[in-house]
Tab-separated table of C-alpha atoms in Angstrom:
chain	number	residue	atom	x	y	z
A	118	MET	CA	-9.400	-36.535	27.405
A	119	LYS	CA	-6.983	-38.533	25.292
A	120	GLN	CA	-4.102	-37.694	23.024
A	121	LEU	CA	-3.883	-39.778	19.871
A	122	SER	CA	-0.476	-40.270	18.323
A	123	GLY	CA	0.261	-42.169	15.121
A	124	HIS	CA	0.790	-39.836	12.137
A	125	SER	CA	4.335	-38.920	11.142
A	126	ARG	CA	3.310	-35.473	9.858
A	127	LYS	CA	0.798	-32.829	10.828
A	128	VAL	CA	-2.879	-33.706	10.767
A	129	GLY	CA	-5.103	-31.864	8.293
A	130	HIS	CA	-8.602	-33.286	8.902
A	131	VAL	CA	-10.516	-35.026	11.690
A	132	LEU	CA	-14.044	-36.428	11.279
A	133	PHE	CA	-16.128	-38.660	13.558
A	134	ASN	CA	-18.106	-41.580	12.184
A	135	PRO	CA	-21.819	-40.541	12.034
A	136	ALA	CA	-23.146	-44.000	13.009
A	137	ALA	CA	-20.576	-45.570	15.355
A	138	ALA	CA	-19.478	-44.214	18.699
A	139	ASN	CA	-15.862	-43.148	19.216
A	140	VAL	CA	-14.690	-43.969	15.682
A	141	LEU	CA	-12.540	-41.160	14.296
A	142	ALA	CA	-10.980	-40.629	10.848
A	143	THR	CA	-7.894	-38.425	10.524
A	144	SER	CA	-5.835	-37.397	7.481
A	145	SER	CA	-2.242	-36.252	7.507
A	146	GLY	CA	0.592	-35.027	5.353
A	147	ASP	CA	2.010	-38.549	5.410
A	148	TYR	CA	-0.552	-39.454	2.663
A	149	THR	CA	-2.663	-41.640	4.945
A	150	VAL	CA	-6.101	-41.653	6.561
A	151	LYS	CA	-6.222	-43.493	9.889
A	152	LEU	CA	-9.342	-44.884	11.595
A	153	TRP	CA	-9.119	-44.640	15.369
A	154	ASP	CA	-10.807	-46.412	18.215
A	155	VAL	CA	-10.904	-43.433	20.544
A	156	GLU	CA	-11.677	-45.549	23.608
A	157	ALA	CA	-8.601	-47.692	23.009
A	158	GLY	CA	-6.523	-44.680	21.879
A	159	SER	CA	-4.992	-46.522	18.926
A	160	PRO	CA	-5.408	-46.568	15.122
A	161	ARG	CA	-7.145	-49.690	13.852
A	162	LEU	CA	-7.210	-49.101	10.070
A	163	THR	CA	-5.069	-47.143	7.586
A	164	LEU	CA	-6.080	-45.925	4.131
A	165	LYS	CA	-3.020	-45.170	2.004
A	166	HIS	CA	-3.043	-42.445	-0.648
A	167	THR	CA	-0.472	-41.316	-3.206
A	168	ASP	CA	-0.651	-37.633	-2.261
A	169	ILE	CA	-1.937	-35.268	0.428
A	170	VAL	CA	-5.611	-35.755	1.290
A	171	GLN	CA	-7.537	-32.519	0.798
A	172	SER	CA	-11.007	-33.538	1.981
A	173	LEU	CA	-12.991	-36.517	3.345
A	174	SER	CA	-16.606	-37.348	4.162
A	175	TRP	CA	-18.537	-40.308	5.667
A	176	SER	CA	-21.600	-42.016	4.272
A	177	ALA	CA	-24.761	-41.890	6.424
A	178	ASN	CA	-24.278	-45.397	7.838
A	179	GLY	CA	-20.533	-44.922	8.362
A	180	SER	CA	-19.447	-47.857	6.223
A	181	LEU	CA	-17.947	-45.876	3.319
A	182	LEU	CA	-15.588	-42.934	3.142
A	183	VAL	CA	-14.933	-40.617	0.190
A	184	THR	CA	-11.712	-38.613	-0.168
A	185	THR	CA	-10.135	-36.124	-2.566
A	186	SER	CA	-6.397	-35.625	-2.792
A	187	ARG	CA	-3.810	-33.472	-4.494
A	188	ASP	CA	-3.344	-36.075	-7.223
A	189	LYS	CA	-6.801	-34.978	-8.535
A	190	LYS	CA	-8.361	-38.363	-7.749
A	191	LEU	CA	-11.735	-39.065	-6.161
A	192	ARG	CA	-11.657	-42.248	-4.047
A	193	ILE	CA	-14.553	-44.103	-2.454
A	194	TRP	CA	-13.303	-46.415	0.293
A	195	ASP	CA	-14.692	-49.514	1.885
A	196	VAL	CA	-12.833	-48.538	5.017
A	197	ARG	CA	-12.905	-51.883	6.798
A	198	GLN	CA	-11.343	-53.493	3.739
A	199	GLU	CA	-8.680	-50.734	3.684
A	200	ALA	CA	-9.031	-50.528	-0.095
A	201	PRO	CA	-10.770	-48.105	-2.458
A	202	ALA	CA	-13.934	-49.447	-4.066
A	203	HIS	CA	-13.741	-46.830	-6.843
A	204	VAL	CA	-11.106	-44.390	-8.062
A	205	ALA	CA	-12.126	-41.663	-10.514
A	206	GLN	CA	-10.542	-38.589	-12.069
A	207	GLY	CA	-11.765	-35.537	-10.196
A	208	HIS	CA	-11.425	-31.833	-10.966
A	209	ALA	CA	-8.633	-31.024	-13.398
A	210	GLY	CA	-7.508	-27.794	-11.711
A	211	ALA	CA	-4.373	-27.544	-9.615
A	212	LYS	CA	-6.104	-25.973	-6.599
A	213	ASN	CA	-7.750	-27.792	-3.707
A	214	SER	CA	-10.989	-29.720	-4.094
A	215	ARG	CA	-13.602	-30.575	-1.444
A	216	VAL	CA	-16.155	-33.394	-1.120
A	217	THR	CA	-19.283	-34.096	0.951
A	218	TRP	CA	-21.613	-37.090	1.101
A	219	LEU	CA	-25.263	-36.294	0.363
A	220	GLY	CA	-26.719	-37.844	3.484
A	221	GLU	CA	-28.568	-41.114	2.878
A	222	HIS	CA	-28.298	-40.805	-0.903
A	223	ASP	CA	-25.770	-42.807	-2.905
A	224	ARG	CA	-24.356	-39.536	-4.248
A	225	VAL	CA	-21.436	-37.291	-3.345
A	226	ALA	CA	-20.815	-33.664	-4.289
A	227	THR	CA	-17.409	-32.160	-5.010
A	228	THR	CA	-16.135	-28.637	-5.519
A	229	GLY	CA	-12.917	-27.796	-7.298
A	230	PHE	CA	-11.375	-25.948	-10.219
A	231	SER	CA	-11.057	-26.435	-13.948
A	232	LYS	CA	-7.834	-26.099	-15.918
A	233	MET	CA	-8.823	-22.468	-16.524
A	234	SER	CA	-9.199	-21.925	-12.736
A	235	ASP	CA	-12.987	-21.669	-12.875
A	236	ARG	CA	-14.757	-22.949	-9.772
A	237	GLN	CA	-16.816	-26.089	-10.421
A	238	LEU	CA	-19.490	-28.186	-8.745
A	239	GLY	CA	-19.782	-31.918	-9.458
A	240	LEU	CA	-22.350	-34.600	-8.580
A	241	TRP	CA	-21.140	-38.227	-8.512
A	242	ASP	CA	-22.875	-41.599	-8.422
A	243	ILE	CA	-20.837	-43.769	-6.037
A	244	ARG	CA	-21.819	-46.913	-7.955
A	245	ASP	CA	-20.259	-45.626	-11.183
A	246	PRO	CA	-18.099	-42.548	-10.534
A	247	LYS	CA	-16.286	-42.466	-13.861
A	248	GLU	CA	-17.827	-39.124	-14.799
A	249	PRO	CA	-19.857	-36.592	-12.814
A	250	VAL	CA	-23.615	-36.818	-13.341
A	251	GLY	CA	-24.450	-34.268	-16.034
A	252	GLY	CA	-20.861	-32.994	-16.143
A	253	PHE	CA	-19.272	-30.274	-14.045
A	254	GLN	CA	-21.329	-27.203	-13.257
A	255	MET	CA	-19.409	-23.921	-13.577
A	256	LEU	CA	-19.835	-21.552	-10.642
A	257	ASP	CA	-17.584	-18.524	-11.150
A	258	ALA	CA	-13.949	-17.492	-11.568
A	259	ILE	CA	-13.171	-16.578	-7.942
A	260	SER	CA	-9.911	-18.018	-6.659
A	261	GLY	CA	-11.087	-19.079	-3.184
A	262	VAL	CA	-11.799	-22.737	-2.384
A	263	CYS	CA	-15.508	-23.644	-2.139
A	264	MET	CA	-16.461	-25.560	1.034
A	265	PRO	CA	-19.597	-27.741	0.611
A	266	PHE	CA	-22.114	-28.455	3.407
A	267	TRP	CA	-25.133	-30.764	3.049
A	268	ASP	CA	-28.506	-30.413	4.804
A	269	ASP	CA	-30.300	-33.754	4.611
A	270	SER	CA	-33.662	-32.481	5.880
A	271	THR	CA	-34.190	-29.807	3.205
A	272	GLN	CA	-32.059	-31.555	0.566
A	273	CYS	CA	-29.976	-28.418	0.093
A	274	LEU	CA	-26.267	-27.980	-0.557
A	275	TYR	CA	-24.514	-24.886	0.835
A	276	LEU	CA	-21.283	-23.625	-0.740
A	277	ALA	CA	-19.151	-21.231	1.303
A	278	GLY	CA	-16.224	-19.606	-0.436
A	279	LYS	CA	-12.968	-19.377	1.476
A	280	GLY	CA	-11.642	-15.829	1.262
A	281	ASP	CA	-14.957	-14.286	0.206
A	282	GLY	CA	-18.107	-13.523	2.196
A	283	ASN	CA	-20.688	-15.331	0.067
A	284	ILE	CA	-22.644	-18.492	0.847
A	285	ARG	CA	-24.805	-19.796	-1.994
A	286	TYR	CA	-27.202	-22.702	-1.697
A	287	PHE	CA	-28.637	-25.209	-4.133
A	288	GLU	CA	-31.498	-27.686	-3.999
A	289	TYR	CA	-30.837	-31.297	-4.967
A	290	GLU	CA	-33.671	-32.615	-7.119
A	291	HIS	CA	-33.835	-35.110	-10.000
A	292	ASP	CA	-30.083	-35.782	-9.892
A	293	LYS	CA	-29.043	-32.168	-10.323
A	294	PHE	CA	-28.478	-29.057	-8.268
A	295	GLU	CA	-30.865	-26.149	-8.777
A	296	TYR	CA	-29.575	-22.755	-7.672
A	297	LEU	CA	-31.795	-21.102	-5.060
A	298	SER	CA	-30.170	-17.973	-3.701
A	299	GLU	CA	-27.031	-16.522	-2.143
A	300	TYR	CA	-26.012	-14.852	1.097
A	301	LYS	CA	-23.596	-11.987	0.406
A	302	SER	CA	-21.276	-10.210	2.797
A	303	ALA	CA	-18.314	-7.905	2.456
A	304	ASP	CA	-16.476	-9.646	5.315
A	305	PRO	CA	-14.346	-12.536	4.016
A	306	GLN	CA	-14.469	-15.854	5.872
A	307	ARG	CA	-11.510	-18.042	6.739
A	308	GLY	CA	-13.600	-20.965	7.953
A	309	VAL	CA	-17.287	-21.973	8.184
A	310	ALA	CA	-19.181	-24.549	10.272
A	311	PHE	CA	-22.891	-25.408	10.468
A	312	LEU	CA	-24.970	-26.129	13.545
A	313	PRO	CA	-26.700	-29.557	13.738
A	314	LYS	CA	-30.317	-29.374	12.673
A	315	ARG	CA	-31.646	-30.173	16.135
A	316	GLY	CA	-30.162	-26.880	17.392
A	317	VAL	CA	-31.907	-24.428	15.020
A	318	ASN	CA	-34.725	-22.099	16.091
A	319	MET	CA	-37.836	-23.810	14.711
A	320	HIS	CA	-40.155	-21.103	16.090
A	321	GLU	CA	-38.549	-18.660	13.635
A	322	ASN	CA	-38.533	-21.213	10.762
A	323	GLU	CA	-34.739	-21.306	10.795
A	324	VAL	CA	-33.538	-24.206	8.666
A	325	MET	CA	-29.759	-23.746	8.976
A	326	ARG	CA	-27.324	-21.704	11.030
A	327	ALA	CA	-23.738	-21.129	9.997
A	328	PHE	CA	-20.805	-19.741	11.971
A	329	LYS	CA	-18.000	-18.035	10.088
A	330	THR	CA	-14.713	-16.575	11.272
A	331	VAL	CA	-14.179	-12.917	10.369
A	332	ASN	CA	-10.657	-11.427	10.289
A	333	ASP	CA	-9.507	-14.084	12.757
A	334	SER	CA	-10.996	-11.903	15.492
A	335	TYR	CA	-14.625	-12.976	15.999
A	336	ILE	CA	-17.236	-15.507	14.911
A	337	GLU	CA	-20.384	-14.333	13.136
A	338	PRO	CA	-23.605	-16.432	13.142
A	339	ILE	CA	-25.676	-16.532	9.931
A	340	SER	CA	-29.263	-17.800	9.996
A	341	PHE	CA	-31.109	-19.183	6.978
A	342	ILE	CA	-34.833	-18.694	7.550
A	343	VAL	CA	-37.829	-19.749	5.457
A	344	PRO	CA	-40.103	-16.672	5.136
A	345	ARG	CA	-43.331	-18.023	6.597
A	346	ARG	CA	-45.894	-16.535	8.953
A	347	ALA	CA	-47.295	-19.781	10.323
A	348	GLU	CA	-47.183	-20.121	14.105
A	349	VAL	CA	-47.326	-23.916	14.209
A	350	PHE	CA	-44.721	-26.592	13.644
A	351	GLN	CA	-43.642	-26.860	10.005
A	352	GLY	CA	-43.311	-30.580	9.386
A	353	ASP	CA	-42.321	-30.255	5.738
A	354	ILE	CA	-39.071	-28.420	6.519
A	355	TYR	CA	-38.378	-30.221	9.803
A	356	PRO	CA	-38.493	-33.967	9.167
A	357	PRO	CA	-36.902	-36.338	11.722
A	358	VAL	CA	-33.148	-35.832	12.014
A	359	VAL	CA	-30.231	-37.759	13.456
A	360	GLY	CA	-30.140	-37.497	17.214
A	361	THR	CA	-27.348	-37.894	19.731
A	362	LYS	CA	-27.361	-41.692	20.117
A	363	PRO	CA	-25.078	-43.794	17.880
A	364	ALA	CA	-26.247	-46.889	16.057
A	365	MET	CA	-23.440	-49.090	17.422
A	366	SER	CA	-20.289	-49.089	19.470
A	367	ALA	CA	-16.777	-48.817	18.109
A	368	ALA	CA	-16.107	-52.503	18.712
A	369	GLU	CA	-19.259	-53.492	16.784
A	370	TRP	CA	-18.334	-51.247	13.912
A	371	PHE	CA	-14.793	-52.584	13.596
A	372	GLU	CA	-16.272	-56.088	13.613
A	373	GLY	CA	-18.331	-55.238	10.490
A	374	ALA	CA	-21.707	-54.036	11.807
A	375	GLU	CA	-23.445	-51.172	10.040
A	376	GLY	CA	-26.686	-49.259	10.316
A	377	LEU	CA	-28.236	-45.823	10.548
A	378	PRO	CA	-28.385	-44.031	13.894
A	379	PRO	CA	-31.845	-43.435	15.431
A	380	LYS	CA	-33.593	-40.152	14.675
A	381	ILE	CA	-35.625	-37.743	16.758
A	382	ASP	CA	-38.927	-36.085	15.994
A	383	LEU	CA	-38.364	-32.327	15.892
A	384	GLU	CA	-41.987	-31.595	16.741
A	385	SER	CA	-41.348	-32.786	20.282
A	386	VAL	CA	-38.376	-30.424	20.457
A	387	TYR	CA	-40.578	-27.639	19.074
A	388	GLU	CA	-43.092	-28.194	21.873
A	389	GLY	CA	-40.330	-28.111	24.483
A	390	GLU	CA	-40.712	-31.787	25.412
A	391	GLU	CA	-38.202	-34.584	25.681
A	392	PRO	CA	-37.021	-35.527	22.152
A	393	THR	CA	-39.062	-38.435	20.793
A	394	GLU	CA	-36.833	-41.113	19.284
A	395	ILE	CA	-37.827	-42.638	15.933
A	396	PRO	CA	-36.249	-45.829	14.535
A	397	ALA	CA	-34.043	-45.081	11.539
A	398	THR	CA	-34.615	-46.659	8.143
A	399	SER	CA	-32.123	-47.260	5.403
A	400	LYS	CA	-34.267	-45.435	2.846
A	401	PRO	CA	-33.341	-41.928	1.811
A	402	VAL	CA	-35.547	-39.054	2.818
A	403	SER	CA	-38.647	-39.352	0.687
A	404	ARG	CA	-39.611	-35.686	0.814
A	405	VAL	CA	-37.898	-33.506	-1.754
A	406	PRO	CA	-38.876	-29.862	-1.250
A	407	SER	CA	-39.582	-27.689	-4.225
A	408	SER	CA	-37.475	-24.649	-4.902
A	409	SER	CA	-40.364	-22.411	-3.853
A	410	THR	CA	-40.015	-23.716	-0.284
A	411	MET	CA	-36.885	-21.674	0.284
A	412	LEU	CA	-37.767	-18.606	-1.762
A	413	SER	CA	-41.485	-17.881	-1.645
A	414	PRO	CA	-43.628	-16.988	1.367
A	415	SER	CA	-45.301	-19.855	3.139
A	416	LYS	CA	-48.588	-21.357	2.108
A	417	LYS	CA	-51.547	-21.620	4.443
A	418	ASP	CA	-51.285	-23.998	7.330
A	419	ALA	CA	-54.121	-26.094	5.928
A	420	GLU	CA	-52.073	-26.805	2.804
A	421	GLN	CA	-48.989	-28.014	4.651
A	422	ALA	CA	-48.622	-31.794	4.601
A	423	PRO	CA	-47.642	-33.341	7.942
A	424	SER	CA	-44.542	-35.495	8.255
A	425	LYS	CA	-45.010	-39.201	7.605
A	426	GLN	CA	-43.003	-40.204	10.648
A	427	ARG	CA	-45.249	-38.524	13.171
A	428	PRO	CA	-47.589	-40.836	15.054
A	429	GLU	CA	-50.623	-38.582	14.573
A	430	PRO	CA	-51.377	-36.227	11.701
A	431	MET	CA	-51.453	-32.564	12.487
A	432	LYS	CA	-54.979	-31.219	12.792
A	433	GLU	CA	-55.892	-28.561	10.348
A	434	PRO	CA	-56.723	-25.210	11.927
A	435	PRO	CA	-60.352	-24.132	11.513
A	436	GLN	CA	-60.878	-22.109	8.414
A	437	PRO	CA	-62.825	-18.827	8.721
A	438	SER	CA	-66.226	-18.810	7.104
A	439	PRO	CA	-66.381	-16.916	3.809
A	440	ALA	CA	-67.721	-13.389	3.929
A	441	LEU	CA	-71.226	-12.904	2.538
A	442	ARG	CA	-71.613	-10.380	-0.237
A	443	SER	CA	-74.680	-8.813	-1.736
A	444	PRO	CA	-75.491	-9.542	-5.397
A	445	PRO	CA	-73.836	-7.181	-7.866
A	446	PRO	CA	-75.959	-4.286	-9.182
A	447	SER	CA	-77.688	-4.694	-12.514
A	448	MET	CA	-76.687	-2.771	-15.631
A	449	LYS	CA	-79.747	-0.558	-15.350
A	450	GLU	CA	-78.925	0.388	-11.772
A	451	GLN	CA	-75.344	1.167	-12.696
A	452	THR	CA	-76.478	3.387	-15.585
A	453	SER	CA	-78.899	5.334	-13.410
A	454	SER	CA	-76.330	5.847	-10.677
A	455	ILE	CA	-73.774	7.155	-13.180
A	456	ALA	CA	-76.361	9.512	-14.660
A	457	ALA	CA	-77.232	10.811	-11.210
A	458	LEU	CA	-73.584	11.390	-10.472
A	459	ALA	CA	-73.038	13.246	-13.726
A	460	SER	CA	-76.044	15.511	-13.077
A	461	LYS	CA	-74.256	17.008	-10.080
A	462	PHE	CA	-71.766	18.642	-12.415
A	463	ASP	CA	-74.247	20.100	-14.931
A	464	ASP	CA	-74.018	23.872	-15.578
A	465	LYS	CA	-76.849	25.768	-13.896
A	466	GLU	CA	-77.908	28.439	-16.406
A	467	ASP	CA	-79.797	31.427	-15.114
A	468	SER	CA	-82.737	32.783	-17.099
A	469	SER	CA	-81.354	36.299	-16.885
A	470	SER	CA	-77.935	35.337	-18.251
A	471	GLY	CA	-78.788	36.909	-21.592
A	472	GLU	CA	-79.264	40.324	-20.051
A	473	ASP	CA	-76.161	40.470	-17.842
A	474	ASP	CA	-72.663	39.535	-18.761
A	475	THR	CA	-71.414	36.808	-16.369
A	476	SER	CA	-67.774	36.858	-17.370
A	477	SER	CA	-65.334	36.010	-14.582
A	478	PHE	CA	-62.885	38.654	-15.751
A	479	GLU	CA	-62.740	42.146	-14.352
A	480	GLU	CA	-64.650	44.869	-16.085
A	481	VAL	CA	-62.162	47.011	-17.990
A	482	ALA	CA	-62.502	50.689	-17.279
A	483	LYS	CA	-62.891	53.020	-20.233
A	484	PRO	CA	-59.943	55.308	-20.977
A	485	ILE	CA	-60.371	58.962	-20.080
A	486	GLU	CA	-61.401	60.971	-23.085
A	487	ARG	CA	-58.862	63.634	-24.070
A	488	HIS	CA	-59.835	66.794	-25.822
A	489	GLN	CA	-57.317	67.387	-28.570
A	490	PRO	CA	-57.667	69.150	-31.872
A	491	ARG	CA	-58.547	66.835	-34.669
A	492	ALA	CA	-56.946	66.801	-38.071
A	493	PRO	CA	-59.082	66.617	-41.177
A	494	GLU	CA	-60.726	63.283	-40.929
A	495	LYS	CA	-59.949	60.681	-43.496
A	496	HIS	CA	-62.012	57.899	-42.170
A	497	THR	CA	-61.376	54.398	-43.228
A	498	GLN	CA	-64.027	51.797	-43.093
A	499	ASN	CA	-62.668	50.038	-39.977
A	500	THR	CA	-61.801	52.192	-36.939
A	501	GLU	CA	-59.536	50.910	-34.199
A	502	PRO	CA	-61.173	49.698	-30.982
A	503	GLU	CA	-60.112	50.512	-27.470
A	504	ALA	CA	-59.466	46.904	-26.564
A	505	ILE	CA	-59.563	43.608	-28.413
A	506	THR	CA	-62.028	41.991	-26.070
A	507	ARG	CA	-63.227	42.137	-22.536
A	508	LYS	CA	-61.399	38.934	-21.787
A	509	LEU	CA	-57.986	40.581	-22.177
A	510	SER	CA	-56.340	41.747	-18.987
A	511	SER	CA	-56.000	45.385	-20.140
A	512	PRO	CA	-57.059	47.474	-23.149
A	513	ILE	CA	-54.512	48.254	-25.813
A	514	SER	CA	-54.382	52.026	-25.556
A	515	PRO	CA	-53.466	54.010	-28.672
A	516	THR	CA	-51.037	56.075	-26.622
A	517	LYS	CA	-49.075	52.927	-25.853
A	518	LEU	CA	-48.993	51.750	-29.428
A	519	ALA	CA	-47.751	54.938	-31.070
A	520	ALA	CA	-44.596	56.842	-30.273
A	521	PRO	CA	-45.140	60.317	-28.695
A	522	ILE	CA	-45.598	63.024	-31.310
A	523	SER	CA	-43.443	66.103	-31.339
A	524	PRO	CA	-45.333	69.089	-29.876
A	525	SER	CA	-44.029	71.344	-32.645
A	526	LYS	CA	-46.554	69.936	-35.159
A	527	PRO	CA	-49.501	68.799	-33.109
A	528	ALA	CA	-51.969	69.230	-35.935
A	529	SER	CA	-50.103	67.134	-38.517
A	530	SER	CA	-50.711	63.819	-36.779
A	531	ALA	CA	-54.077	62.308	-36.135
A	532	PRO	CA	-54.051	60.981	-32.583
A	533	LEU	CA	-56.371	58.201	-31.709
A	534	SER	CA	-58.882	59.426	-29.234
A	535	SER	CA	-60.788	57.318	-26.858
A	536	SER	CA	-64.331	56.904	-27.874
A	537	SER	CA	-67.362	56.170	-25.859
A	538	GLN	CA	-68.393	53.341	-28.091
A	539	PRO	CA	-69.279	50.004	-26.471
A	540	LEU	CA	-66.522	47.475	-25.990
A	541	SER	CA	-67.620	45.514	-29.014
A	542	ALA	CA	-67.073	48.410	-31.407
A	543	GLY	CA	-64.919	47.612	-34.416
A	544	PHE	CA	-65.771	43.909	-34.462
A	545	PRO	CA	-67.931	42.486	-37.206
A	546	ALA	CA	-69.954	40.475	-34.705
A	547	PRO	CA	-71.097	40.653	-31.075
A	548	LEU	CA	-68.557	39.830	-28.396
A	549	ASP	CA	-69.897	36.356	-27.794
A	550	GLN	CA	-69.369	35.533	-31.476
A	551	ILE	CA	-65.845	36.934	-31.962
A	552	THR	CA	-63.425	34.399	-33.386
A	553	LEU	CA	-59.676	34.203	-33.452
A	554	ARG	CA	-59.684	35.138	-37.121
A	555	ASP	CA	-61.468	38.435	-36.352
A	556	ILE	CA	-58.904	39.255	-33.684
A	557	LYS	CA	-56.058	38.478	-36.079
A	558	THR	CA	-57.556	40.729	-38.764
A	559	LEU	CA	-57.927	43.560	-36.257
A	560	LEU	CA	-54.307	43.229	-35.146
A	561	GLU	CA	-53.103	43.355	-38.742
A	562	THR	CA	-55.127	46.557	-39.294
A	563	GLN	CA	-53.605	48.163	-36.193
A	564	SER	CA	-50.117	47.181	-37.342
A	565	ARG	CA	-50.637	48.870	-40.681
A	566	THR	CA	-51.936	52.003	-38.966
A	567	ILE	CA	-48.935	52.123	-36.641
A	568	MET	CA	-46.566	51.797	-39.590
A	569	GLY	CA	-48.336	54.682	-41.339
A	570	GLN	CA	-48.051	56.867	-38.254
A	571	SER	CA	-44.358	56.028	-37.955
A	572	GLU	CA	-43.775	57.170	-41.535
A	573	LYS	CA	-45.572	60.441	-40.808
A	574	ILE	CA	-43.491	60.966	-37.676
A	575	ALA	CA	-40.311	60.399	-39.664
A	576	ALA	CA	-41.441	62.952	-42.277
A	577	LEU	CA	-42.246	65.506	-39.595
A	578	THR	CA	-38.879	64.946	-37.985
A	579	GLU	CA	-37.128	65.643	-41.288
A	580	GLU	CA	-39.221	68.792	-41.740
A	581	VAL	CA	-38.283	70.053	-38.266
A	582	ASP	CA	-34.607	69.426	-38.958
A	583	ARG	CA	-34.863	71.281	-42.260
A	584	LEU	CA	-36.517	74.281	-40.585
A	585	LYS	CA	-33.836	74.364	-37.897
A	586	ASN	CA	-31.129	74.430	-40.521
A	587	THR	CA	-32.875	77.198	-42.425
A	588	ILE	CA	-33.251	79.364	-39.342
A	589	GLY	CA	-29.658	78.746	-38.413
A	590	ASP	CA	-28.427	79.902	-41.821
A	591	ARG	CA	-30.430	83.117	-41.606
A	592	MET	CA	-28.995	83.940	-38.169
């Protein structure tokens, strides 16, 4: 363990060189970035800035360094020359900006703020960083700083907001970032770090694992998993990744050497074997996954292309033989089967149905005939029936329709007596031919009769009152 001393103010960032062993970059409030030989314990190079450095990131081969600072400048450094190769105007906002190198690509991504304090995402070509490629991409209006993290194997950029609980991720394809999805949480994060790709759980198709601090009290792991059901190694989402061996020593790097570190084949790690080392190439990763890789369920194992770096192609699992089906039925057979099915629901008519009434309603009992004196008959053409039809729940009795008659003049009103006529009496047609119009006509006739009886009752009531008055005067 060594203690490095050289900055005059507090240190804000530390970042090891990805290709050289024991080469460390540190930034400080003294407006400098120092390159350390950790073995020697001394700074070897110094990159001078005009303001506080807010973020820094190495290229894949460790020969270039990109920084953002409070003066709103984006600088790309040839570190061993101790001079910036390019200086460009970055995000215009006053808040902090962040930068990350996109692996083996000659592109860098920055996050920052606009003059209106909207969060932005920018993609830069390091060969000509005058303007971001395609302009700045607006994210939202949240005030927290966005921290970018790059996954070189899936070509995805993860943005974690400081002070909020969300982590959104984009796919880099055709020189632009395509939004994929977002992890949301109500617990705000103060800091986020990602596990190296060689440490993820490949048996669960985990492509990234983040660790975030929650309330400064505990660390919460977050797994990003591709929703697949395959139980074999997924070579398209696990290409060879950087291993643990550096490409060169610190002394070689400071002397001007450069190169990519060797990679390991993740399939050997998946099988639980010793990691197989693969020589690194200077070409970027050739596989660019489609956006459906991260969002849609997995395809069949037979459709998954094996990785180009593996010594032997993955054998396709045997496909099950297709199920045999009988030929479809002809139109004639379908017609006959439908006809046979329909015949099950035909009405079975009995030959004696004409003699007996097969109604499902209860037989209505005839009212008891009452023997009362009859008034002189003034028959009209249509007499009133006992009930409208057998299908009604109960007969409409005349005693229910008319108000009770005063017993003092029993002979002056003509009560409706129950008759022994058949149930169809009073209708112009047999019961099975009665229509709604006939029923309506019958009801109108009954209404007129009831009104006539009411008038008679009123006249009788007046007559009774007159007689009472007359008798009272005589007494």
